[in-house]
Amino acid sequence: MSKQEPVRIIVMGVSGSGKSTLAGILAQTLALVFIEGDDLHPTANIAKMQAGEPLDDADRLPWLQAISEQILALPEGAVASCSALKKSYRDLLREQTGEPLYFICLTCDPAMIAARLQARHGHFMPASLLASQLASFENPQGEPATLMLSCDQPVSTMIATCKTWLADQAGLSAITKTVPLPES
């Protein structure tokens, strides 16, 4: 990759929307580091979610700061997964990491997401918290540098859409052409 501004991307959405899957593959495709936002939750947040209690703004603040710090620590940029449910959270991430910060928002039918959460095993976020996430979600439609993407598509289709969108963003056409789309 040539010397350029860092490429900072957050794949966002409610739990079960496929953030980690898409962010991990997108990072690989763009030859960037993948930051798993779930790994940065403080222990108290994980315990609270495991107990079926939704996180509040105060709980999320240190987590959002940790994600920002991880992104800033990578000079070429990164792709992170983070629910970023509220505009205030996204604004904080933008403020702390600098702009441009690209958001890819995964949306889907709540019933499909609920089915995914019911089928998922070994994750600290129980399906019972989906309703609280949906209630907290503030649609980022119209916010700067934000792509809305339906998560009911094949991952390869979503990656291709992300690459096309990123290529259309100022100065990012070079990065989206550096690594071929993975087979899936």
Short mmCIF file of N, CA and C in Angstrom, two decimals:
data_model
loop_
_atom_site.label_atom_id
_atom_site.label_comp_id
_atom_site.label_asym_id
_atom_site.label_seq_id
_atom_site.Cartn_x
_atom_site.Cartn_y
_atom_site.Cartn_z
N MET A 1 0.84 -1.17 0.00
CA MET A 1 0.00 0.00 0.00
C MET A 1 0.89 1.24 0.00
N SER A 2 0.54 2.20 -0.78
CA SER A 2 1.32 3.43 -0.83
C SER A 2 1.01 4.30 0.38
N LYS A 3 1.90 5.26 0.62
CA LYS A 3 1.72 6.19 1.74
C LYS A 3 0.46 7.01 1.49
N GLN A 4 -0.51 6.88 2.36
CA GLN A 4 -1.77 7.60 2.22
C GLN A 4 -2.40 7.75 3.59
N GLU A 5 -3.47 8.49 3.63
CA GLU A 5 -4.21 8.64 4.87
C GLU A 5 -4.70 7.28 5.34
N PRO A 6 -4.77 7.07 6.66
CA PRO A 6 -5.28 5.79 7.15
C PRO A 6 -6.74 5.58 6.71
N VAL A 7 -7.06 4.34 6.43
CA VAL A 7 -8.43 3.98 6.07
C VAL A 7 -9.07 3.38 7.32
N ARG A 8 -10.05 4.09 7.87
CA ARG A 8 -10.69 3.68 9.11
C ARG A 8 -12.16 3.39 8.83
N ILE A 9 -12.52 2.13 9.07
CA ILE A 9 -13.87 1.67 8.75
C ILE A 9 -14.47 0.98 9.97
N ILE A 10 -15.73 1.29 10.25
CA ILE A 10 -16.46 0.58 11.30
C ILE A 10 -17.68 -0.08 10.65
N VAL A 11 -17.78 -1.39 10.85
CA VAL A 11 -18.96 -2.13 10.42
C VAL A 11 -19.87 -2.18 11.65
N MET A 12 -21.05 -1.62 11.50
CA MET A 12 -21.95 -1.42 12.64
C MET A 12 -23.30 -2.08 12.43
N GLY A 13 -24.04 -2.21 13.52
CA GLY A 13 -25.38 -2.77 13.50
C GLY A 13 -25.65 -3.50 14.80
N VAL A 14 -26.86 -3.97 14.94
CA VAL A 14 -27.22 -4.68 16.17
C VAL A 14 -26.52 -6.04 16.21
N SER A 15 -26.50 -6.62 17.39
CA SER A 15 -25.91 -7.95 17.56
C SER A 15 -26.62 -8.94 16.65
N GLY A 16 -25.84 -9.78 15.99
CA GLY A 16 -26.41 -10.79 15.10
C GLY A 16 -26.57 -10.34 13.67
N SER A 17 -26.21 -9.09 13.37
CA SER A 17 -26.36 -8.59 12.00
C SER A 17 -25.22 -9.04 11.09
N GLY A 18 -24.16 -9.58 11.66
CA GLY A 18 -23.04 -10.06 10.85
C GLY A 18 -21.86 -9.12 10.80
N LYS A 19 -21.76 -8.22 11.78
CA LYS A 19 -20.68 -7.23 11.81
C LYS A 19 -19.30 -7.87 11.78
N SER A 20 -19.08 -8.82 12.67
CA SER A 20 -17.75 -9.43 12.78
C SER A 20 -17.38 -10.19 11.53
N THR A 21 -18.32 -10.91 10.97
CA THR A 21 -18.04 -11.67 9.74
C THR A 21 -17.66 -10.73 8.61
N LEU A 22 -18.50 -9.73 8.38
CA LEU A 22 -18.23 -8.80 7.27
C LEU A 22 -16.95 -8.00 7.53
N ALA A 23 -16.77 -7.50 8.74
CA ALA A 23 -15.59 -6.69 9.04
C ALA A 23 -14.31 -7.51 8.88
N GLY A 24 -14.32 -8.75 9.33
CA GLY A 24 -13.14 -9.59 9.21
C GLY A 24 -12.76 -9.86 7.76
N ILE A 25 -13.74 -10.17 6.94
CA ILE A 25 -13.46 -10.44 5.53
C ILE A 25 -13.09 -9.15 4.80
N LEU A 26 -13.76 -8.05 5.12
CA LEU A 26 -13.43 -6.78 4.49
C LEU A 26 -11.99 -6.37 4.84
N ALA A 27 -11.60 -6.54 6.10
CA ALA A 27 -10.23 -6.21 6.50
C ALA A 27 -9.23 -7.05 5.70
N GLN A 28 -9.51 -8.34 5.57
CA GLN A 28 -8.63 -9.22 4.80
C GLN A 28 -8.57 -8.77 3.34
N THR A 29 -9.69 -8.44 2.78
CA THR A 29 -9.77 -8.01 1.39
C THR A 29 -8.98 -6.73 1.15
N LEU A 30 -9.02 -5.82 2.12
CA LEU A 30 -8.35 -4.53 1.98
C LEU A 30 -6.93 -4.51 2.56
N ALA A 31 -6.48 -5.67 3.04
CA ALA A 31 -5.16 -5.79 3.66
C ALA A 31 -5.00 -4.83 4.84
N LEU A 32 -6.06 -4.77 5.67
CA LEU A 32 -6.06 -3.96 6.88
C LEU A 32 -6.23 -4.88 8.08
N VAL A 33 -5.96 -4.36 9.26
CA VAL A 33 -6.14 -5.11 10.50
C VAL A 33 -7.63 -5.11 10.86
N PHE A 34 -8.11 -6.26 11.34
CA PHE A 34 -9.47 -6.37 11.83
C PHE A 34 -9.45 -6.22 13.35
N ILE A 35 -10.31 -5.33 13.85
CA ILE A 35 -10.48 -5.13 15.29
C ILE A 35 -11.86 -5.67 15.67
N GLU A 36 -11.88 -6.71 16.49
CA GLU A 36 -13.14 -7.28 16.97
C GLU A 36 -13.59 -6.47 18.17
N GLY A 37 -14.61 -5.65 17.96
CA GLY A 37 -15.10 -4.78 19.03
C GLY A 37 -15.54 -5.53 20.27
N ASP A 38 -16.10 -6.72 20.11
CA ASP A 38 -16.55 -7.49 21.27
C ASP A 38 -15.40 -7.81 22.21
N ASP A 39 -14.19 -7.97 21.67
CA ASP A 39 -13.03 -8.30 22.50
C ASP A 39 -12.60 -7.15 23.39
N LEU A 40 -13.09 -5.95 23.13
CA LEU A 40 -12.67 -4.77 23.88
C LEU A 40 -13.65 -4.35 24.97
N HIS A 41 -14.73 -5.11 25.13
CA HIS A 41 -15.67 -4.79 26.21
C HIS A 41 -15.02 -5.03 27.56
N PRO A 42 -15.18 -4.10 28.50
CA PRO A 42 -14.72 -4.36 29.86
C PRO A 42 -15.45 -5.59 30.44
N THR A 43 -14.81 -6.26 31.36
CA THR A 43 -15.39 -7.45 31.99
C THR A 43 -16.77 -7.17 32.57
N ALA A 44 -16.94 -6.00 33.16
CA ALA A 44 -18.23 -5.64 33.76
C ALA A 44 -19.33 -5.59 32.70
N ASN A 45 -19.01 -5.10 31.51
CA ASN A 45 -20.00 -5.06 30.43
C ASN A 45 -20.41 -6.47 30.02
N ILE A 46 -19.44 -7.35 29.88
CA ILE A 46 -19.74 -8.73 29.47
C ILE A 46 -20.62 -9.40 30.52
N ALA A 47 -20.28 -9.22 31.79
CA ALA A 47 -21.08 -9.81 32.87
C ALA A 47 -22.51 -9.27 32.85
N LYS A 48 -22.64 -7.99 32.61
CA LYS A 48 -23.97 -7.37 32.57
C LYS A 48 -24.80 -7.96 31.42
N MET A 49 -24.19 -8.08 30.24
CA MET A 49 -24.92 -8.64 29.10
C MET A 49 -25.25 -10.11 29.32
N GLN A 50 -24.31 -10.87 29.89
CA GLN A 50 -24.57 -12.28 30.17
C GLN A 50 -25.74 -12.44 31.13
N ALA A 51 -25.93 -11.46 32.00
CA ALA A 51 -27.05 -11.49 32.95
C ALA A 51 -28.35 -11.00 32.31
N GLY A 52 -28.29 -10.65 31.02
CA GLY A 52 -29.49 -10.21 30.31
C GLY A 52 -29.82 -8.74 30.52
N GLU A 53 -28.86 -7.96 31.00
CA GLU A 53 -29.07 -6.54 31.23
C GLU A 53 -28.46 -5.74 30.08
N PRO A 54 -29.24 -4.84 29.48
CA PRO A 54 -28.68 -4.01 28.40
C PRO A 54 -27.66 -3.01 28.94
N LEU A 55 -26.70 -2.68 28.11
CA LEU A 55 -25.72 -1.66 28.47
C LEU A 55 -26.34 -0.28 28.32
N ASP A 56 -25.88 0.65 29.15
CA ASP A 56 -26.32 2.04 29.02
C ASP A 56 -25.16 2.87 28.46
N ASP A 57 -25.38 4.15 28.29
CA ASP A 57 -24.36 5.02 27.71
C ASP A 57 -23.07 5.00 28.53
N ALA A 58 -23.19 5.01 29.85
CA ALA A 58 -22.00 5.01 30.71
C ALA A 58 -21.20 3.71 30.55
N ASP A 59 -21.90 2.60 30.37
CA ASP A 59 -21.22 1.32 30.15
C ASP A 59 -20.46 1.32 28.82
N ARG A 60 -21.05 1.94 27.84
CA ARG A 60 -20.46 1.90 26.50
C ARG A 60 -19.28 2.85 26.30
N LEU A 61 -19.21 3.91 27.10
CA LEU A 61 -18.16 4.91 26.90
C LEU A 61 -16.74 4.32 26.92
N PRO A 62 -16.33 3.55 27.94
CA PRO A 62 -14.96 3.02 27.92
C PRO A 62 -14.73 2.05 26.75
N TRP A 63 -15.77 1.37 26.35
CA TRP A 63 -15.67 0.45 25.21
C TRP A 63 -15.44 1.23 23.92
N LEU A 64 -16.21 2.28 23.70
CA LEU A 64 -16.03 3.10 22.50
C LEU A 64 -14.64 3.75 22.50
N GLN A 65 -14.17 4.16 23.66
CA GLN A 65 -12.83 4.75 23.75
C GLN A 65 -11.76 3.71 23.43
N ALA A 66 -11.95 2.48 23.88
CA ALA A 66 -10.99 1.42 23.59
C ALA A 66 -10.95 1.11 22.09
N ILE A 67 -12.09 1.12 21.45
CA ILE A 67 -12.13 0.90 20.00
C ILE A 67 -11.40 2.03 19.28
N SER A 68 -11.65 3.26 19.70
CA SER A 68 -10.96 4.41 19.10
C SER A 68 -9.45 4.29 19.26
N GLU A 69 -9.01 3.93 20.45
CA GLU A 69 -7.57 3.79 20.71
C GLU A 69 -6.95 2.71 19.81
N GLN A 70 -7.64 1.60 19.65
CA GLN A 70 -7.13 0.51 18.79
C GLN A 70 -7.03 0.98 17.34
N ILE A 71 -8.03 1.69 16.88
CA ILE A 71 -8.02 2.20 15.51
C ILE A 71 -6.85 3.17 15.32
N LEU A 72 -6.69 4.09 16.26
CA LEU A 72 -5.63 5.09 16.16
C LEU A 72 -4.23 4.48 16.24
N ALA A 73 -4.11 3.34 16.88
CA ALA A 73 -2.81 2.70 17.03
C ALA A 73 -2.30 2.08 15.73
N LEU A 74 -3.14 2.02 14.73
CA LEU A 74 -2.78 1.37 13.46
C LEU A 74 -2.61 2.44 12.39
N PRO A 75 -1.38 2.75 12.01
CA PRO A 75 -1.12 3.87 11.10
C PRO A 75 -1.73 3.74 9.71
N GLU A 76 -1.94 2.52 9.22
CA GLU A 76 -2.56 2.36 7.89
C GLU A 76 -4.08 2.31 7.97
N GLY A 77 -4.60 2.17 9.18
CA GLY A 77 -6.04 2.08 9.36
C GLY A 77 -6.46 0.69 9.78
N ALA A 78 -7.76 0.50 9.85
CA ALA A 78 -8.30 -0.77 10.32
C ALA A 78 -9.78 -0.85 9.95
N VAL A 79 -10.29 -2.07 10.08
CA VAL A 79 -11.72 -2.31 9.97
C VAL A 79 -12.15 -2.87 11.32
N ALA A 80 -13.08 -2.19 11.99
CA ALA A 80 -13.54 -2.61 13.31
C ALA A 80 -15.01 -2.97 13.27
N SER A 81 -15.38 -3.92 14.12
CA SER A 81 -16.80 -4.20 14.33
C SER A 81 -17.21 -3.50 15.62
N CYS A 82 -18.34 -2.82 15.56
CA CYS A 82 -18.84 -2.05 16.71
C CYS A 82 -20.31 -1.76 16.46
N SER A 83 -21.16 -2.02 17.43
CA SER A 83 -22.59 -1.79 17.21
C SER A 83 -22.88 -0.33 16.87
N ALA A 84 -22.22 0.62 17.53
CA ALA A 84 -22.38 2.05 17.24
C ALA A 84 -23.86 2.42 17.03
N LEU A 85 -24.69 1.99 17.96
CA LEU A 85 -26.14 2.09 17.78
C LEU A 85 -26.68 3.51 17.74
N LYS A 86 -26.07 4.41 18.51
CA LYS A 86 -26.59 5.77 18.59
C LYS A 86 -25.70 6.75 17.84
N LYS A 87 -26.32 7.82 17.36
CA LYS A 87 -25.55 8.86 16.67
C LYS A 87 -24.47 9.43 17.58
N SER A 88 -24.77 9.59 18.85
CA SER A 88 -23.77 10.13 19.78
C SER A 88 -22.55 9.21 19.87
N TYR A 89 -22.75 7.90 19.76
CA TYR A 89 -21.62 6.97 19.77
C TYR A 89 -20.78 7.14 18.51
N ARG A 90 -21.46 7.26 17.38
CA ARG A 90 -20.74 7.43 16.11
C ARG A 90 -20.00 8.76 16.08
N ASP A 91 -20.64 9.80 16.62
CA ASP A 91 -19.98 11.10 16.69
C ASP A 91 -18.74 11.04 17.58
N LEU A 92 -18.82 10.34 18.70
CA LEU A 92 -17.67 10.17 19.58
C LEU A 92 -16.55 9.42 18.86
N LEU A 93 -16.88 8.36 18.14
CA LEU A 93 -15.87 7.62 17.39
C LEU A 93 -15.22 8.51 16.33
N ARG A 94 -16.03 9.31 15.64
CA ARG A 94 -15.49 10.23 14.63
C ARG A 94 -14.55 11.25 15.28
N GLU A 95 -15.00 11.79 16.40
CA GLU A 95 -14.20 12.80 17.10
C GLU A 95 -12.87 12.22 17.58
N GLN A 96 -12.90 11.02 18.13
CA GLN A 96 -11.69 10.44 18.71
C GLN A 96 -10.73 9.86 17.66
N THR A 97 -11.25 9.38 16.54
CA THR A 97 -10.36 8.76 15.54
C THR A 97 -10.00 9.72 14.43
N GLY A 98 -10.74 10.78 14.29
CA GLY A 98 -10.52 11.71 13.18
C GLY A 98 -11.32 11.27 11.98
N GLU A 99 -11.59 12.22 11.13
CA GLU A 99 -12.35 11.90 9.93
C GLU A 99 -11.41 11.89 8.74
N PRO A 100 -11.68 11.15 7.72
CA PRO A 100 -12.93 10.42 7.57
C PRO A 100 -12.90 9.09 8.34
N LEU A 101 -14.03 8.76 8.89
CA LEU A 101 -14.28 7.45 9.48
C LEU A 101 -15.48 6.91 8.73
N TYR A 102 -15.28 5.79 8.05
CA TYR A 102 -16.33 5.21 7.21
C TYR A 102 -17.14 4.21 8.02
N PHE A 103 -18.47 4.34 7.94
CA PHE A 103 -19.38 3.41 8.62
C PHE A 103 -20.12 2.59 7.58
N ILE A 104 -20.17 1.30 7.81
CA ILE A 104 -20.98 0.39 7.00
C ILE A 104 -22.02 -0.17 7.96
N CYS A 105 -23.27 0.24 7.78
CA CYS A 105 -24.35 -0.12 8.69
C CYS A 105 -25.13 -1.31 8.14
N LEU A 106 -25.10 -2.40 8.89
CA LEU A 106 -25.83 -3.60 8.49
C LEU A 106 -27.23 -3.57 9.10
N THR A 107 -28.21 -3.67 8.23
CA THR A 107 -29.60 -3.72 8.67
C THR A 107 -30.24 -4.99 8.12
N CYS A 108 -31.28 -5.41 8.77
CA CYS A 108 -31.93 -6.66 8.35
C CYS A 108 -33.26 -6.77 9.09
N ASP A 109 -34.07 -7.66 8.62
CA ASP A 109 -35.34 -7.95 9.29
C ASP A 109 -35.05 -8.44 10.71
N PRO A 110 -35.67 -7.84 11.73
CA PRO A 110 -35.42 -8.28 13.10
C PRO A 110 -35.67 -9.77 13.34
N ALA A 111 -36.62 -10.36 12.65
CA ALA A 111 -36.88 -11.79 12.82
C ALA A 111 -35.68 -12.62 12.34
N MET A 112 -35.05 -12.19 11.25
CA MET A 112 -33.87 -12.90 10.75
C MET A 112 -32.71 -12.78 11.75
N ILE A 113 -32.54 -11.59 12.31
CA ILE A 113 -31.47 -11.39 13.29
C ILE A 113 -31.76 -12.21 14.55
N ALA A 114 -33.00 -12.23 14.99
CA ALA A 114 -33.36 -13.02 16.17
C ALA A 114 -33.06 -14.51 15.94
N ALA A 115 -33.35 -15.00 14.75
CA ALA A 115 -33.06 -16.40 14.43
C ALA A 115 -31.55 -16.65 14.46
N ARG A 116 -30.77 -15.72 13.95
CA ARG A 116 -29.31 -15.86 14.00
C ARG A 116 -28.83 -15.92 15.45
N LEU A 117 -29.36 -15.02 16.28
CA LEU A 117 -28.93 -14.99 17.69
C LEU A 117 -29.32 -16.27 18.42
N GLN A 118 -30.50 -16.81 18.12
CA GLN A 118 -30.93 -18.06 18.75
C GLN A 118 -30.01 -19.22 18.36
N ALA A 119 -29.50 -19.19 17.13
CA ALA A 119 -28.64 -20.28 16.64
C ALA A 119 -27.19 -20.11 17.06
N ARG A 120 -26.82 -18.93 17.55
CA ARG A 120 -25.42 -18.65 17.91
C ARG A 120 -25.13 -19.19 19.30
N HIS A 121 -23.99 -19.86 19.42
CA HIS A 121 -23.60 -20.43 20.71
C HIS A 121 -22.25 -19.88 21.12
N GLY A 122 -22.04 -19.73 22.43
CA GLY A 122 -20.75 -19.32 22.94
C GLY A 122 -20.50 -17.83 22.93
N HIS A 123 -21.53 -17.03 22.68
CA HIS A 123 -21.36 -15.57 22.69
C HIS A 123 -22.03 -15.01 23.94
N PHE A 124 -21.44 -13.97 24.51
CA PHE A 124 -21.96 -13.40 25.76
C PHE A 124 -23.25 -12.62 25.58
N MET A 125 -23.59 -12.25 24.36
CA MET A 125 -24.79 -11.42 24.11
C MET A 125 -25.99 -12.34 23.88
N PRO A 126 -26.91 -12.41 24.84
CA PRO A 126 -28.08 -13.27 24.65
C PRO A 126 -29.11 -12.67 23.68
N ALA A 127 -29.85 -13.53 23.04
CA ALA A 127 -30.89 -13.10 22.10
C ALA A 127 -31.92 -12.21 22.78
N SER A 128 -32.09 -12.36 24.09
CA SER A 128 -33.08 -11.56 24.82
C SER A 128 -32.78 -10.06 24.80
N LEU A 129 -31.54 -9.68 24.47
CA LEU A 129 -31.18 -8.26 24.44
C LEU A 129 -31.39 -7.60 23.08
N LEU A 130 -31.83 -8.38 22.10
CA LEU A 130 -32.05 -7.80 20.77
C LEU A 130 -33.06 -6.65 20.82
N ALA A 131 -34.14 -6.82 21.55
CA ALA A 131 -35.17 -5.77 21.61
C ALA A 131 -34.58 -4.46 22.13
N SER A 132 -33.71 -4.53 23.14
CA SER A 132 -33.12 -3.30 23.68
C SER A 132 -32.17 -2.67 22.66
N GLN A 133 -31.46 -3.49 21.88
CA GLN A 133 -30.58 -2.94 20.85
C GLN A 133 -31.41 -2.27 19.75
N LEU A 134 -32.48 -2.91 19.33
CA LEU A 134 -33.33 -2.32 18.30
C LEU A 134 -33.95 -1.01 18.79
N ALA A 135 -34.31 -0.95 20.07
CA ALA A 135 -34.88 0.27 20.64
C ALA A 135 -33.85 1.40 20.70
N SER A 136 -32.58 1.05 20.91
CA SER A 136 -31.51 2.06 20.99
C SER A 136 -31.02 2.50 19.63
N PHE A 137 -31.22 1.69 18.61
CA PHE A 137 -30.66 1.96 17.29
C PHE A 137 -31.20 3.25 16.69
N GLU A 138 -30.27 4.14 16.33
CA GLU A 138 -30.62 5.38 15.62
C GLU A 138 -30.05 5.25 14.22
N ASN A 139 -30.94 5.20 13.25
CA ASN A 139 -30.55 4.97 11.86
C ASN A 139 -29.58 6.05 11.40
N PRO A 140 -28.41 5.62 10.85
CA PRO A 140 -27.42 6.61 10.41
C PRO A 140 -27.62 7.11 8.97
N GLN A 141 -28.74 6.76 8.38
CA GLN A 141 -29.02 7.22 7.01
C GLN A 141 -28.79 8.73 6.91
N GLY A 142 -27.99 9.14 5.95
CA GLY A 142 -27.72 10.56 5.75
C GLY A 142 -26.50 11.08 6.49
N GLU A 143 -25.94 10.29 7.40
CA GLU A 143 -24.72 10.73 8.06
C GLU A 143 -23.56 10.64 7.08
N PRO A 144 -22.51 11.45 7.28
CA PRO A 144 -21.39 11.44 6.34
C PRO A 144 -20.68 10.09 6.31
N ALA A 145 -20.19 9.73 5.12
CA ALA A 145 -19.36 8.54 4.92
C ALA A 145 -20.00 7.29 5.50
N THR A 146 -21.29 7.10 5.20
CA THR A 146 -22.03 5.95 5.74
C THR A 146 -22.72 5.19 4.62
N LEU A 147 -22.50 3.89 4.60
CA LEU A 147 -23.15 2.99 3.65
C LEU A 147 -24.17 2.16 4.41
N MET A 148 -25.41 2.16 3.92
CA MET A 148 -26.45 1.29 4.47
C MET A 148 -26.45 0.01 3.64
N LEU A 149 -26.42 -1.14 4.32
CA LEU A 149 -26.28 -2.41 3.63
C LEU A 149 -27.16 -3.46 4.28
N SER A 150 -27.99 -4.13 3.50
CA SER A 150 -28.84 -5.18 4.03
C SER A 150 -28.00 -6.43 4.29
N CYS A 151 -28.14 -6.99 5.48
CA CYS A 151 -27.34 -8.15 5.86
C CYS A 151 -27.97 -9.47 5.44
N ASP A 152 -29.00 -9.43 4.63
CA ASP A 152 -29.62 -10.68 4.17
C ASP A 152 -29.06 -11.14 2.82
N GLN A 153 -27.94 -10.56 2.41
CA GLN A 153 -27.30 -10.91 1.15
C GLN A 153 -26.10 -11.84 1.42
N PRO A 154 -25.63 -12.52 0.40
CA PRO A 154 -24.39 -13.29 0.57
C PRO A 154 -23.24 -12.35 0.93
N VAL A 155 -22.32 -12.84 1.74
CA VAL A 155 -21.19 -12.02 2.17
C VAL A 155 -20.39 -11.52 0.97
N SER A 156 -20.22 -12.36 -0.03
CA SER A 156 -19.45 -11.94 -1.21
C SER A 156 -20.10 -10.75 -1.91
N THR A 157 -21.41 -10.70 -1.93
CA THR A 157 -22.14 -9.57 -2.52
C THR A 157 -21.94 -8.32 -1.67
N MET A 158 -22.01 -8.49 -0.35
CA MET A 158 -21.81 -7.34 0.54
C MET A 158 -20.39 -6.80 0.40
N ILE A 159 -19.40 -7.68 0.31
CA ILE A 159 -18.01 -7.23 0.15
C ILE A 159 -17.85 -6.46 -1.15
N ALA A 160 -18.41 -6.98 -2.23
CA ALA A 160 -18.32 -6.29 -3.52
C ALA A 160 -18.97 -4.91 -3.44
N THR A 161 -20.11 -4.81 -2.77
CA THR A 161 -20.78 -3.52 -2.60
C THR A 161 -19.91 -2.57 -1.78
N CYS A 162 -19.31 -3.07 -0.72
CA CYS A 162 -18.43 -2.25 0.11
C CYS A 162 -17.24 -1.75 -0.69
N LYS A 163 -16.63 -2.62 -1.47
CA LYS A 163 -15.47 -2.21 -2.27
C LYS A 163 -15.85 -1.13 -3.29
N THR A 164 -17.00 -1.30 -3.93
CA THR A 164 -17.45 -0.29 -4.90
C THR A 164 -17.70 1.04 -4.20
N TRP A 165 -18.37 0.99 -3.06
CA TRP A 165 -18.66 2.20 -2.30
C TRP A 165 -17.38 2.87 -1.83
N LEU A 166 -16.46 2.09 -1.28
CA LEU A 166 -15.20 2.66 -0.82
C LEU A 166 -14.41 3.26 -1.97
N ALA A 167 -14.44 2.63 -3.14
CA ALA A 167 -13.73 3.16 -4.31
C ALA A 167 -14.30 4.52 -4.71
N ASP A 168 -15.59 4.74 -4.46
CA ASP A 168 -16.22 6.01 -4.79
C ASP A 168 -15.90 7.10 -3.77
N GLN A 169 -15.41 6.71 -2.60
CA GLN A 169 -15.07 7.70 -1.58
C GLN A 169 -13.74 8.35 -1.96
N ALA A 170 -13.57 9.57 -1.58
CA ALA A 170 -12.37 10.35 -1.96
C ALA A 170 -11.09 9.63 -1.55
N GLY A 171 -10.24 9.35 -2.52
CA GLY A 171 -8.92 8.81 -2.26
C GLY A 171 -8.83 7.35 -1.90
N LEU A 172 -9.92 6.62 -1.97
CA LEU A 172 -9.87 5.22 -1.56
C LEU A 172 -9.86 4.25 -2.73
N SER A 173 -9.87 4.73 -3.95
CA SER A 173 -9.91 3.79 -5.08
C SER A 173 -8.68 2.91 -5.11
N ALA A 174 -7.53 3.40 -4.69
CA ALA A 174 -6.31 2.60 -4.73
C ALA A 174 -6.39 1.40 -3.78
N ILE A 175 -6.88 1.60 -2.57
CA ILE A 175 -6.91 0.50 -1.60
C ILE A 175 -7.90 -0.59 -2.01
N THR A 176 -9.00 -0.22 -2.61
CA THR A 176 -9.99 -1.24 -2.95
C THR A 176 -9.57 -2.07 -4.14
N LYS A 177 -8.51 -1.69 -4.81
CA LYS A 177 -8.02 -2.47 -5.95
C LYS A 177 -6.74 -3.24 -5.63
N THR A 178 -6.24 -3.14 -4.41
CA THR A 178 -4.96 -3.77 -4.08
C THR A 178 -5.07 -5.26 -3.84
N VAL A 179 -6.18 -5.73 -3.32
CA VAL A 179 -6.32 -7.14 -2.97
C VAL A 179 -7.59 -7.67 -3.62
N PRO A 180 -7.50 -8.84 -4.29
CA PRO A 180 -8.70 -9.38 -4.94
C PRO A 180 -9.75 -9.82 -3.95
N LEU A 181 -10.98 -9.85 -4.40
CA LEU A 181 -12.10 -10.32 -3.58
C LEU A 181 -11.90 -11.79 -3.26
N PRO A 182 -12.01 -12.20 -1.97
CA PRO A 182 -11.82 -13.61 -1.64
C PRO A 182 -12.95 -14.46 -2.19
N GLU A 183 -12.65 -15.71 -2.44
CA GLU A 183 -13.67 -16.65 -2.89
C GLU A 183 -14.56 -16.98 -1.70
N SER A 184 -15.86 -17.08 -1.92
CA SER A 184 -16.76 -17.48 -0.82
C SER A 184 -17.92 -18.26 -1.35
#
